[in-house]
Rosetta silent file (secondary structure, phi, psi, omega in degrees, C-alpha in Angstrom):
SEQUENCE: MGETGASDRGDGRGDRVVVGRATIDDVEAVADLWVELAAGQRAHSSHLRPEANRETALDAAARAAVSGGLAVARVDADPTGAAGERGIVGFVTFGLESGQYEQDVDRGSVYNLYVRPEYRDDGVGARLLDRAEAALADDGADVVGLEAMADNAAARRFYERRGYEPHRVELEKPVDDDPKR
SCORE:     score description
SCORE:     0.000 S_00000001
   1 L     0.000  172.518 -159.680   94.572  107.645   71.606 S_00000001
   2 L  -156.154  161.698 -174.267   92.437  107.461   75.038 S_00000001
   3 L  -100.435  149.459 -173.521   91.035  105.617   77.506 S_00000001
   4 L  -117.024  143.139 -174.869   87.383  105.139   76.918 S_00000001
   5 L    66.328   24.466  163.161   84.368  105.633   79.407 S_00000001
   6 L   -53.453  134.110  148.124   85.628  106.560   82.655 S_00000001
   7 L   176.664  171.211 -165.753   83.444  107.606   85.735 S_00000001
   8 L   -91.909   46.207 -167.537   82.903  106.316   88.891 S_00000001
   9 L  -113.135   23.803 -141.225   79.919  104.035   88.099 S_00000001
  10 L  -125.371  176.464 -176.261   81.968  101.036   88.000 S_00000001
  11 L   -74.099    3.548  173.959   81.958   97.577   90.285 S_00000001
  12 L    95.181    3.956 -177.441   84.612   98.928   92.952 S_00000001
  13 H   -56.613  -27.413 -139.691   87.477   97.044   90.848 S_00000001
  14 H   -99.512  -11.729  169.196   89.372  100.225   90.482 S_00000001
  15 H   -57.496  -12.606 -161.695   89.534  100.491   94.669 S_00000001
  16 H  -105.915   -0.616 -175.003   91.914   97.861   94.212 S_00000001
  17 E  -126.300  118.291 -171.454   94.391   99.952   92.066 S_00000001
  18 E   -88.656  109.571 -169.763   97.373  101.534   92.874 S_00000001
  19 E   -90.866  107.390  165.831   98.410  104.646   90.194 S_00000001
  20 E  -148.427  168.429  175.490  102.231  105.128   90.373 S_00000001
  21 E   -65.467  151.387 -172.730  105.326  105.809   88.502 S_00000001
  22 L   -82.800  174.896  177.973  106.518  102.615   86.358 S_00000001
  23 L  -118.229  174.800  171.416  110.032  101.083   86.505 S_00000001
  24 L   -78.288  -11.515  134.723  111.687   99.733   83.792 S_00000001
  25 L   -34.720  -30.247 -160.181  110.332   96.236   85.016 S_00000001
  26 L  -119.426   11.303 -166.712  107.120   97.115   83.767 S_00000001
  27 H   -72.505  -56.220  170.094  107.897   98.119   80.382 S_00000001
  28 H   -28.686  -71.896 -178.034  106.603   94.434   78.758 S_00000001
  29 H   -42.355  -53.061 -175.534  103.162   94.843   80.398 S_00000001
  30 H   -66.180  -33.661  156.856  102.904   98.280   79.166 S_00000001
  31 H   -56.908  -48.902  172.242  103.955   97.072   75.625 S_00000001
  32 H   -59.514  -27.162 -155.999  101.393   94.496   75.781 S_00000001
  33 H   -84.459  -60.331 -170.199   98.844   97.223   77.132 S_00000001
  34 H   -37.323  -39.283 -152.401   99.778   99.596   74.056 S_00000001
  35 H   -81.641  -45.333  171.534   99.320   96.558   71.502 S_00000001
  36 H   -63.626  -17.677  165.340   95.393   96.443   73.222 S_00000001
  37 H   -70.347  -40.868 -178.126   94.999  100.262   72.885 S_00000001
  38 H   -86.405  -28.627  169.809   95.808  100.295   69.173 S_00000001
  39 H   -78.016  -15.393  168.680   93.947   97.293   68.381 S_00000001
  40 H   -78.733   -8.716 -176.275   90.590   98.880   70.014 S_00000001
  41 L   -95.759    9.879  176.173   91.567  102.029   68.209 S_00000001
  42 L   -84.812  -10.890  179.757   91.253  100.149   64.874 S_00000001
  43 L   -79.111  -31.811 -170.115   87.588  100.580   65.454 S_00000001
  44 L   -91.021   15.026 -177.126   88.107  104.348   65.525 S_00000001
  45 L    67.527   31.014  172.299   89.849  104.460   61.889 S_00000001
  46 L   -79.096  154.915  178.759   93.419  104.553   63.556 S_00000001
  47 L  -117.721   12.590  145.312   95.996  103.261   61.112 S_00000001
  48 L   -27.004  122.689  104.825   98.311  101.735   63.549 S_00000001
  49 L   -39.018   97.627  173.366   99.135   98.517   63.167 S_00000001
  50 H   -18.837  -80.758  177.302   99.294   96.775   66.444 S_00000001
  51 H   -80.806  -23.450  175.515  101.411   94.214   66.665 S_00000001
  52 H   -72.176   -8.367 -143.100  103.989   95.569   63.777 S_00000001
  53 H  -121.324  -21.238 -163.972  104.380   98.625   66.127 S_00000001
  54 H   -34.386  -58.452 -175.897  105.043   96.491   69.469 S_00000001
  55 H   -53.034  -26.447 -165.723  109.143   96.854   69.498 S_00000001
  56 H   -89.087  -39.035 -178.264  108.704  100.784   69.094 S_00000001
  57 H   -43.126  -56.174 -164.030  105.915  100.728   71.827 S_00000001
  58 H   -65.377  -30.794  178.080  108.318   98.522   74.246 S_00000001
  59 H   -61.376  -66.265 -155.057  110.998  101.496   73.221 S_00000001
  60 H   -76.726  -27.606  161.708  109.048  104.025   73.708 S_00000001
  61 H   -64.071  -38.942  169.632  107.729  102.676   77.243 S_00000001
  62 H   -46.056  -71.506  150.248  111.576  102.375   78.072 S_00000001
  63 H     7.249  -83.560 -169.376  112.082  105.569   77.320 S_00000001
  64 H   -68.207  -23.364 -176.628  109.354  106.922   79.444 S_00000001
  65 H   -74.222  -28.062 -141.751  109.899  104.702   82.524 S_00000001
  66 H   -87.996  -61.862  177.787  113.566  106.091   82.316 S_00000001
  67 L   -61.300    2.566  173.098  112.463  109.879   82.188 S_00000001
  68 L    73.067   16.378  179.153  109.697  109.684   84.421 S_00000001
  69 L  -117.194   63.807  174.039  106.829  110.325   82.064 S_00000001
  70 L  -127.240   91.725  170.779  105.256  106.481   82.368 S_00000001
  71 E  -108.183  133.269  159.042  102.549  106.085   85.526 S_00000001
  72 E  -121.057  163.786  176.890  100.653  102.850   85.715 S_00000001
  73 E  -106.078  119.669 -174.866   97.844  101.237   87.375 S_00000001
  74 E  -121.145  132.510  169.650   98.355   98.368   89.108 S_00000001
  75 E   -45.379  130.341 -176.067   96.157   95.630   90.984 S_00000001
  76 L  -102.553  -46.431  171.686   97.407   96.019   94.646 S_00000001
  77 L  -154.361  145.838  161.634   95.525   93.140   95.708 S_00000001
  78 L  -105.899  131.763 -156.739   93.020   90.802   95.098 S_00000001
  79 L   -77.467  -24.572  172.085   90.934   89.777   98.273 S_00000001
  80 L   -96.431   21.796  172.675   89.352   86.835   96.494 S_00000001
  81 L    48.721   18.882  170.293   92.595   85.375   95.487 S_00000001
  82 L   -59.220  151.685  169.559   91.352   84.751   91.775 S_00000001
  83 L   -83.806  132.967 -162.830   93.819   84.266   89.323 S_00000001
  84 L    85.757   10.152  177.170   95.139   87.047   87.176 S_00000001
  85 L   -96.550   22.900 -173.203   94.061   89.546   88.976 S_00000001
  86 L  -110.747  144.091  179.632   97.139   90.920   89.837 S_00000001
  87 E   108.444 -149.708 -170.701   99.475   93.426   87.857 S_00000001
  88 E   -64.933  170.507  165.469   99.170   96.424   85.429 S_00000001
  89 L  -152.159   -2.506  179.740   95.666   97.131   84.292 S_00000001
  90 E  -165.450 -179.385  177.394   96.589  100.777   82.610 S_00000001
  91 E  -174.207  142.856  177.488   98.968  103.316   81.717 S_00000001
  92 E  -135.711  131.281 -175.593   99.627  106.832   80.872 S_00000001
  93 E  -114.466  102.820  178.761  102.494  108.122   78.812 S_00000001
  94 E  -111.803  163.441 -176.084  103.354  111.791   79.051 S_00000001
  95 E  -172.910 -179.357  175.860  105.833  114.510   78.599 S_00000001
  96 E  -107.910  122.548  155.837  106.678  118.336   77.790 S_00000001
  97 L   -23.481  119.775  165.644  106.490  119.435   74.309 S_00000001
  98 L  -151.997  121.349 -155.479  109.596  120.685   72.823 S_00000001
  99 L  -125.207  158.148 -174.004  109.092  121.797   69.698 S_00000001
 100 L  -101.854   -4.268  160.830  111.553  124.283   67.286 S_00000001
 101 L   -77.015  130.764  166.787  108.643  127.254   67.600 S_00000001
 102 L   -95.286  137.407 -161.871  108.772  129.533   70.651 S_00000001
 103 L  -116.306  154.435  174.722  105.048  129.342   71.939 S_00000001
 104 L   -76.533    4.579 -172.034  103.466  131.774   74.510 S_00000001
 105 L  -147.951  156.192  170.394  102.632  128.502   77.195 S_00000001
 106 L   -90.363  134.827 -176.721  104.794  125.515   77.987 S_00000001
 107 E  -101.283  112.386  147.593  102.666  122.262   76.516 S_00000001
 108 E  -104.383  146.643 -161.760  102.794  119.265   78.158 S_00000001
 109 E  -113.005  118.354  165.646  101.366  116.227   76.226 S_00000001
 110 E   -77.983  128.650  177.701   99.590  113.072   77.158 S_00000001
 111 E  -101.783  -69.196  175.420  100.562  110.636   74.336 S_00000001
 112 E  -125.534  132.800  137.734   98.508  107.662   75.688 S_00000001
 113 E   -84.107  129.687  168.406   96.006  106.547   78.214 S_00000001
 114 E  -162.600  142.853  171.864   94.468  103.397   78.237 S_00000001
 115 E  -130.492  136.845  179.389   92.742  101.240   80.918 S_00000001
 116 L   -47.476  147.777 -168.824   91.620   97.432   80.562 S_00000001
 117 L   -82.757   -9.578  171.876   88.011   97.510   79.791 S_00000001
 118 L   -65.606  -38.164 -178.355   87.117   95.596   83.248 S_00000001
 119 L   -92.537   27.670 -173.018   88.490   98.043   85.280 S_00000001
 120 L   -96.739  150.604  172.040   87.121  101.414   83.185 S_00000001
 121 L    83.580   20.377  163.954   84.281  103.265   84.907 S_00000001
 122 L  -121.953   38.777 -167.300   85.963  103.088   88.388 S_00000001
 123 L    47.163   12.940  169.391   88.081  105.949   88.235 S_00000001
 124 H   -64.315  -56.637  175.960   91.353  104.357   87.126 S_00000001
 125 H   -50.775  -26.140  169.816   91.588  106.594   83.897 S_00000001
 126 H   -67.224  -38.136 -176.078   90.890  109.543   85.826 S_00000001
 127 H   -81.116   -7.985 -179.127   93.256  108.758   88.245 S_00000001
 128 H   -80.172  -50.972 -173.076   96.115  108.124   85.866 S_00000001
 129 H   -51.946  -65.927 -173.517   95.168  111.397   84.064 S_00000001
 130 H   -72.777   11.451  163.034   95.733  113.428   87.145 S_00000001
 131 H   -75.617  -26.836 -170.941   99.052  111.511   87.896 S_00000001
 132 H   -80.981  -40.883  177.196  100.348  113.018   84.343 S_00000001
 133 H   -59.145  -32.893 -163.539   98.841  115.947   84.996 S_00000001
 134 H   -81.026  -33.523  155.342  100.163  116.872   88.080 S_00000001
 135 H   -30.689  -67.323  167.268  103.717  115.571   86.635 S_00000001
 136 H   -71.683  -13.562  173.796  103.585  117.795   84.076 S_00000001
 137 H   -75.209  -53.168  143.414  102.765  120.718   85.939 S_00000001
 138 H    -9.245  -59.572  177.517  105.303  119.963   88.381 S_00000001
 139 L   -60.442  -23.354 -173.614  107.646  120.005   85.166 S_00000001
 140 L    91.014   26.593  170.537  106.544  123.439   84.300 S_00000001
 141 L   -75.488  116.156  178.801  103.704  122.785   81.760 S_00000001
 142 L   -78.014  -24.960  176.907  101.261  125.718   81.638 S_00000001
 143 E  -145.564  159.526  173.176   98.663  123.873   79.606 S_00000001
 144 E  -123.637  156.911 -160.557   98.194  119.994   78.667 S_00000001
 145 E  -134.323  145.677  169.352   97.240  118.835   75.129 S_00000001
 146 L  -153.477  164.159  179.078   96.044  115.345   74.286 S_00000001
 147 L  -132.513  178.008 -173.580   94.472  113.789   71.115 S_00000001
 148 L  -164.466  138.464  179.011   91.750  111.134   70.843 S_00000001
 149 L   -44.349  131.838  177.750   90.253  109.518   67.841 S_00000001
 150 L   -63.984  -12.639  177.437   87.636  112.022   66.085 S_00000001
 151 L  -110.753  -11.284  160.412   84.667  108.947   66.471 S_00000001
 152 L   -82.068  102.455 -170.742   85.552  107.864   69.943 S_00000001
 153 H   -83.959   -7.135  166.134   83.065  109.508   71.620 S_00000001
 154 H   -73.880  -50.509  162.894   83.445  107.659   75.044 S_00000001
 155 H   -60.691  -31.857  170.082   86.974  109.186   75.148 S_00000001
 156 H   -73.196  -33.263  154.145   86.037  112.293   74.067 S_00000001
 157 H   -43.219  -47.672  168.177   83.543  112.619   76.810 S_00000001
 158 H   -62.248  -34.158 -177.332   85.861  111.663   79.363 S_00000001
 159 H   -70.188  -44.391 -175.704   88.369  114.290   78.350 S_00000001
 160 H   -44.201  -68.486  177.025   85.536  116.697   78.009 S_00000001
 161 H   -37.852  -31.054 -157.630   84.235  115.733   81.729 S_00000001
 162 L   -92.102  -18.233 -177.874   88.126  116.677   82.717 S_00000001
 163 L   110.439   -3.635 -174.903   88.099  120.045   81.444 S_00000001
 164 L   -77.212  133.683  161.838   89.976  119.268   77.884 S_00000001
 165 L  -114.154  134.997 -153.117   88.738  121.309   75.077 S_00000001
 166 L   -63.574  122.946  157.177   89.066  120.913   71.074 S_00000001
 167 L  -103.309  -25.645 -172.312   92.220  123.521   70.235 S_00000001
 168 L  -153.050  144.345  168.105   93.470  122.021   66.636 S_00000001
 169 L  -132.215  129.941  178.786   91.612  119.617   64.445 S_00000001
 170 L   -82.821  117.563  173.160   93.480  117.282   62.000 S_00000001
 171 L  -103.811  147.617  178.119   91.775  116.554   59.102 S_00000001
 172 L  -148.323  159.934 -177.310   92.237  113.635   56.454 S_00000001
 173 L  -145.764  149.519  163.085   91.098  112.362   53.204 S_00000001
 174 L   -53.068   93.927 -174.899   91.953  109.660   50.843 S_00000001
 175 H   -41.515  -32.951 -179.613   94.287  110.881   48.075 S_00000001
 176 H   -82.046   11.393  162.410   92.240  108.950   45.371 S_00000001
 177 H   -70.886  -47.012 -158.729   89.472  110.727   46.713 S_00000001
 178 L   -68.094  112.483  176.163   90.657  114.303   45.635 S_00000001
 179 L   -54.691   -8.839 -169.423   88.163  115.939   43.271 S_00000001
 180 L   -97.358   -0.792 -176.079   91.176  118.210   41.952 S_00000001
 181 L  -122.278    0.000    0.000   92.814  115.293   39.980 S_00000001
């Protein structure tokens, strides 16, 4: 899952956003944002059911907050005083891979990156990704991997601009379309 359409062409809202490590007090808001992320990814053929997975997302956010694998983008201040302009507007979850196979690199993973649509195109997603990459490098990662939905062209462009290249391709088909049956 990824953030769509991050660039520096926005309206300046991102200037009021501060990226930092999340606390356990942030996990409810992050779970709400995860539901938004999952709902948006349904347009890109995701099979995740947003509301049905909220508790799982909440548990994952709590574990990530405790382990240091969760950063949030928070509106620092609203100079106009408009209601609802404070709080968490994006998040990134990340960690080191720990598989059963030996690899020739230590690999970090970005699991989720999401920025509310009204805060996109102002560099918020880039700052969240920077934070995750720096933390993963500090933890010993040699490379960072992530996933994006195949038909989410905006997310794929964002990651490609950040230097990400295809590494592994996942293929899928419905079993009732199996021509060998």
